[in-house]
Amino acid sequence: MRAQTDDEYRIKAAFLFHFAQFIEWPSGVLNAKDSTLNLCISDDEPRLKEVQGTIEGKRIGMRVLHVRPINPSEELQGCNMIFFGSDQAPRQAAILRRLRGQPVLTVGESADFLSDGGMIRFHIEESKIRFDINLGASDSAHLKISSQLLLLASVVMRGNGSGAGR
Amino acid sequence: MHIRNLSIRLKLALLILTSSGIAVFFASSGFTVYESQSYRASAVRELTALADTLGANTAASLAFNDQATAKAMLGALQTEPHLLAAYLYDFQGHVFAEYRSQGSPTNLILSVRRPDGASFDRDTLTLFRGVYLNGERTGTIALVYDLRDFRSLVLEYAKIAILVLFLSVVASFLFSLRLARFIGDPLVKLAAVARHISTEKDYSIRAQFGSGGETGLLVDSFNEMLTQIESRESALKDALRSLEESEERYALAARGANDGLWDWNLVSGEIYFSPRWNHMLGNAESEQWADPDEWFKRIHDDDRERVRAEIAAHCANKTPEFVSEYRMRHNSGGYVWMLSRGIAIRDESGKPIRMAGSQTDVTEGKIADPLTRIPNRLYFLDRLEAAIESSKCHGAHFAVLFIDLDHFKLVNDSLGHAAGDELLIDVAGRLRASIRSNARQSGPVQSVVARIGGDEFAILLGHIEHESDASTVASRVLERLNEPFHIEGRRMFVSASIGIALGSSGNTPEDLLRNADTAMYHAKSNGKARFEFFSDGLRAQAITRFETETGLRKAIDENQLVVYYQPIVSLANHCICGYEALVRWNHPERGLVAPGEFIPIAEESDLILLLGRWVLREACRQMAEWQLQNPAEPPLVISVNVSARQLSDPRLVEDVELALAESGLRHESLALEMTESSIMGDAEQTLDALNRLKRMNIRLEIDDFGTGYSSLSYLQRLPFDILKIDRSFVNELGVGDGSRSIVKAILELGHSFGMEVIAEGVETDLQLISLRQLGCIYIQGYLFSRPLDADAANRFYRKSRETGLTLRT
């Protein structure tokens, strides 16, 4: 189970990397000098190591992906993406409220992540990792999600946090 | 059939066809290849674009490992009709998703990824292409494209290209035929004209069609060439024609000139004689090679070595050409005169290898009399010799007729030489005509008519049996000559005297001719216009004549001649007024010979000149002596006869001067007596001499007046002092009135011209009475005295002076 979990998080890490590839941040958020795309993960997240080990330093176009451990209650400045592990479910809603309107891609795995105002949520479907997208959240954050990504999503929700069928 | 032998039109058509075919073939092939290549390129390009699109679309599926979505995306390829299959491989090369169209073959499984790139199979195009996500390769996509439609398209293209090829070949074939006609026709026509010309040999034909460009130039050049050929041809023809003409002309000339030709090959020794050459000798007109001896053995013995020498001289290059005249034996037995000319042809060393030339029968020129065109004396003697030979062998009889025209001299002198010539030609024609019947007979002796000289003709009469045959011909000749001649518009009569000698009467041609001549003289002396046979009697006479001639020559030298003198009496005073000097021959054996016996003989030769000169001198001497003896008597006149020959002798005046000077006789005491006919001999010369004598005061006297063809004009022109009536008229006096009238007329005529008239031959008193009555003063004759020798004459004179003249009656 553990190993399976490790694999699961390595795949989820790869997905996180790929999400970055299909998302377009608003211009000015990622300036040319800032060649790092920061993926912030709570430093108490148990899977941090696996994620870091899988995707730290990978290049996305001109930029390099950097996994940054953070204390979510404090400073979120400098994060372009934030992964909320299932352990973060209790406090994710507050953080997400704080982040509302901010061009930060939020990815989580708890069942109510999207309704909490998150943008992309992992779920397991026929033992395969799939994801849903809350288009209302990403739109309000001025992030453009590639249609291909939308095509692969199991569920795409429109509107403010409320889920919508595919 | 080789392509070289094709006609130019076909060649051109083939050329155009081939080149257009090749062009269309390459164009079609190129087009097809290009189409095919560009189709492939575009297929690859399209496929690549498709792969890229698919890659972009499926990159996310690969990234998020979403095979269902990838498969669904590949399923969208159904709309691509030619796409047979599509495969998506993940990064590791495993098949991630696949698509197969419904019609795709089942074996088309690309489970293994291949390197990127396009690859063509027979029916398919397979493209492998990478799938990238943000520049990072995430997988590979493979597309399989169906090329069968493309193949059929290419096939369509090929079909169309073949069709186009076929159509263009057909079109260019039709076009090339026209073009070939356009280009080739003038050449074909030109070739046809050239062929026509070469078969017809008619160079006046021209290529009669216009054309431009090089063909036009060719046609013009061709025509120009034809013009040159034509002019050259015509020049050649002219040259050939003139050569033929000149050859023909030469052949005609050779025939016309009766030339025989000979051509002697000196190397082989053979000689060619032309048909004419043979014909000229009486041979058959064969044309063959022969031995040169055929030539030489026929040449007269007297000429043969000379001819050989002349040929040798030319061969030795000593003469520029060989020219020789010689006699050749004719098959008929006689000889013909030939003139041969020839030229030797020499090799490089100058050695003669061939000699050729002509031979002309010049017998006629040699033997013909140029005036009458009948044979001359030379030929006649030749034929006569042949006749004698033939007579010895065959015993054939023949005769020689010698014909002399009577009084021809008169015709010549009175009418001129032209008339005389005309008469001779006419006579020759009549003579030929009169023997023609005999000439037709063939036999060993051919009859020949020849002109021997002057007015003398001779006939060699072959084929006589008897004397009568000869006399028949002689009579016929006389008859023919009796018919009147028409000369220069005048009608005149001519007679001839003929002497006949039979072939047996002599052994040589000269003998026979002389015998006939002798017989002719006999005929003349027997009254002319008749013929006489030569006989033994005549032979004797001839001998006598010969002896007389030789004797007379001796007589002059030995003073056997004597001058007798017959007195001339004047009835006015019955005195002797002069003498006529008459010559006598005191022959030592025959005694005194009458002048009639030797004067005619002397007149036939120059003896008469010697004799006349001697008589003149002697008579002058005698008269001068007499005058010296009787100085008181009136001077007598001596009449000396001058013959025709003397008159035409240029020395006559000189002789007279000499005789007068020698004797010292007064000029007026000499009278020269001449007959009418002798005066007319050479009229101008005689007139001149007579005038000179007249100026010397010598008296001139016409003898025998009335007998000849005396012309009154002569009496006017010539300075005569004395006229002597011929004794024949005097003899007749008293017998009939005719002669009396003539004598009367002569007397009146003489007196009217202021001349003294003498009647000679007065023998009777009756004649004397008549003459006296008619007024004649001067008488000569036996009535008074016969001719006397000098002494007797002198005595007679003295007696007459003493006693007067007594008439016998």
mmCIF file of C-alpha atoms in Angstrom, chain A residues 14-22 58-61 128-131 148-149 151-152, chain B residues 55-70 73 133-134 136 138:
data_model
loop_
_atom_site.group_PDB
_atom_site.id
_atom_site.type_symbol
_atom_site.label_atom_id
_atom_site.label_comp_id
_atom_site.label_asym_id
_atom_site.label_seq_id
_atom_site.Cartn_x
_atom_site.Cartn_y
_atom_site.Cartn_z
ATOM 1 C CA ALA A 14 4.178 14.156 -12.927
ATOM 2 C CA PHE A 15 0.616 15.376 -13.376
ATOM 3 C CA LEU A 16 1.448 18.545 -11.445
ATOM 4 C CA PHE A 17 4.366 19.109 -13.779
ATOM 5 C CA HIS A 18 2.141 18.472 -16.823
ATOM 6 C CA PHE A 19 -0.552 20.838 -15.483
ATOM 7 C CA ALA A 20 2.003 23.593 -15.475
ATOM 8 C CA GLN A 21 2.561 22.796 -19.092
ATOM 9 C CA PHE A 22 -1.101 23.281 -20.065
ATOM 10 C CA LYS A 58 12.261 19.959 -14.582
ATOM 11 C CA ARG A 59 12.062 22.486 -17.346
ATOM 12 C CA ILE A 60 8.825 23.896 -18.563
ATOM 13 C CA GLY A 61 9.733 25.768 -21.716
ATOM 14 C CA LYS A 128 -6.224 5.319 -12.632
ATOM 15 C CA ILE A 129 -5.465 8.858 -11.497
ATOM 16 C CA ARG A 130 -7.889 11.294 -13.081
ATOM 17 C CA PHE A 131 -8.658 14.907 -12.355
ATOM 18 C CA GLN A 148 -6.538 19.670 -24.102
ATOM 19 C CA LEU A 149 -6.376 19.625 -20.371
ATOM 20 C CA LEU A 151 -10.600 17.445 -22.682
ATOM 21 C CA LEU A 152 -8.807 15.049 -20.346
ATOM 22 C CA GLY B 55 0.719 14.775 -31.920
ATOM 23 C CA ALA B 56 -0.294 18.102 -30.466
ATOM 24 C CA ASN B 57 -3.738 16.782 -29.708
ATOM 25 C CA THR B 58 -2.599 13.568 -28.234
ATOM 26 C CA ALA B 59 0.379 15.019 -26.337
ATOM 27 C CA ALA B 60 -1.844 15.721 -23.388
ATOM 28 C CA SER B 61 -3.283 12.213 -23.540
ATOM 29 C CA LEU B 62 0.194 10.838 -23.497
ATOM 30 C CA ALA B 63 1.195 13.169 -20.698
ATOM 31 C CA PHE B 64 -1.758 12.229 -18.593
ATOM 32 C CA ASN B 65 -1.653 8.562 -19.806
ATOM 33 C CA ASP B 66 -5.194 8.816 -21.080
ATOM 34 C CA GLN B 67 -5.368 6.055 -23.669
ATOM 35 C CA ALA B 68 -9.122 6.348 -24.129
ATOM 36 C CA THR B 69 -8.902 9.945 -25.107
ATOM 37 C CA ALA B 70 -5.958 9.235 -27.357
ATOM 38 C CA MET B 73 -8.736 11.322 -30.982
ATOM 39 C CA LEU B 133 4.986 18.740 -25.403
ATOM 40 C CA ASN B 134 6.480 22.124 -24.793
ATOM 41 C CA GLU B 136 9.937 17.909 -25.026
ATOM 42 C CA THR B 138 6.771 12.627 -25.182
#
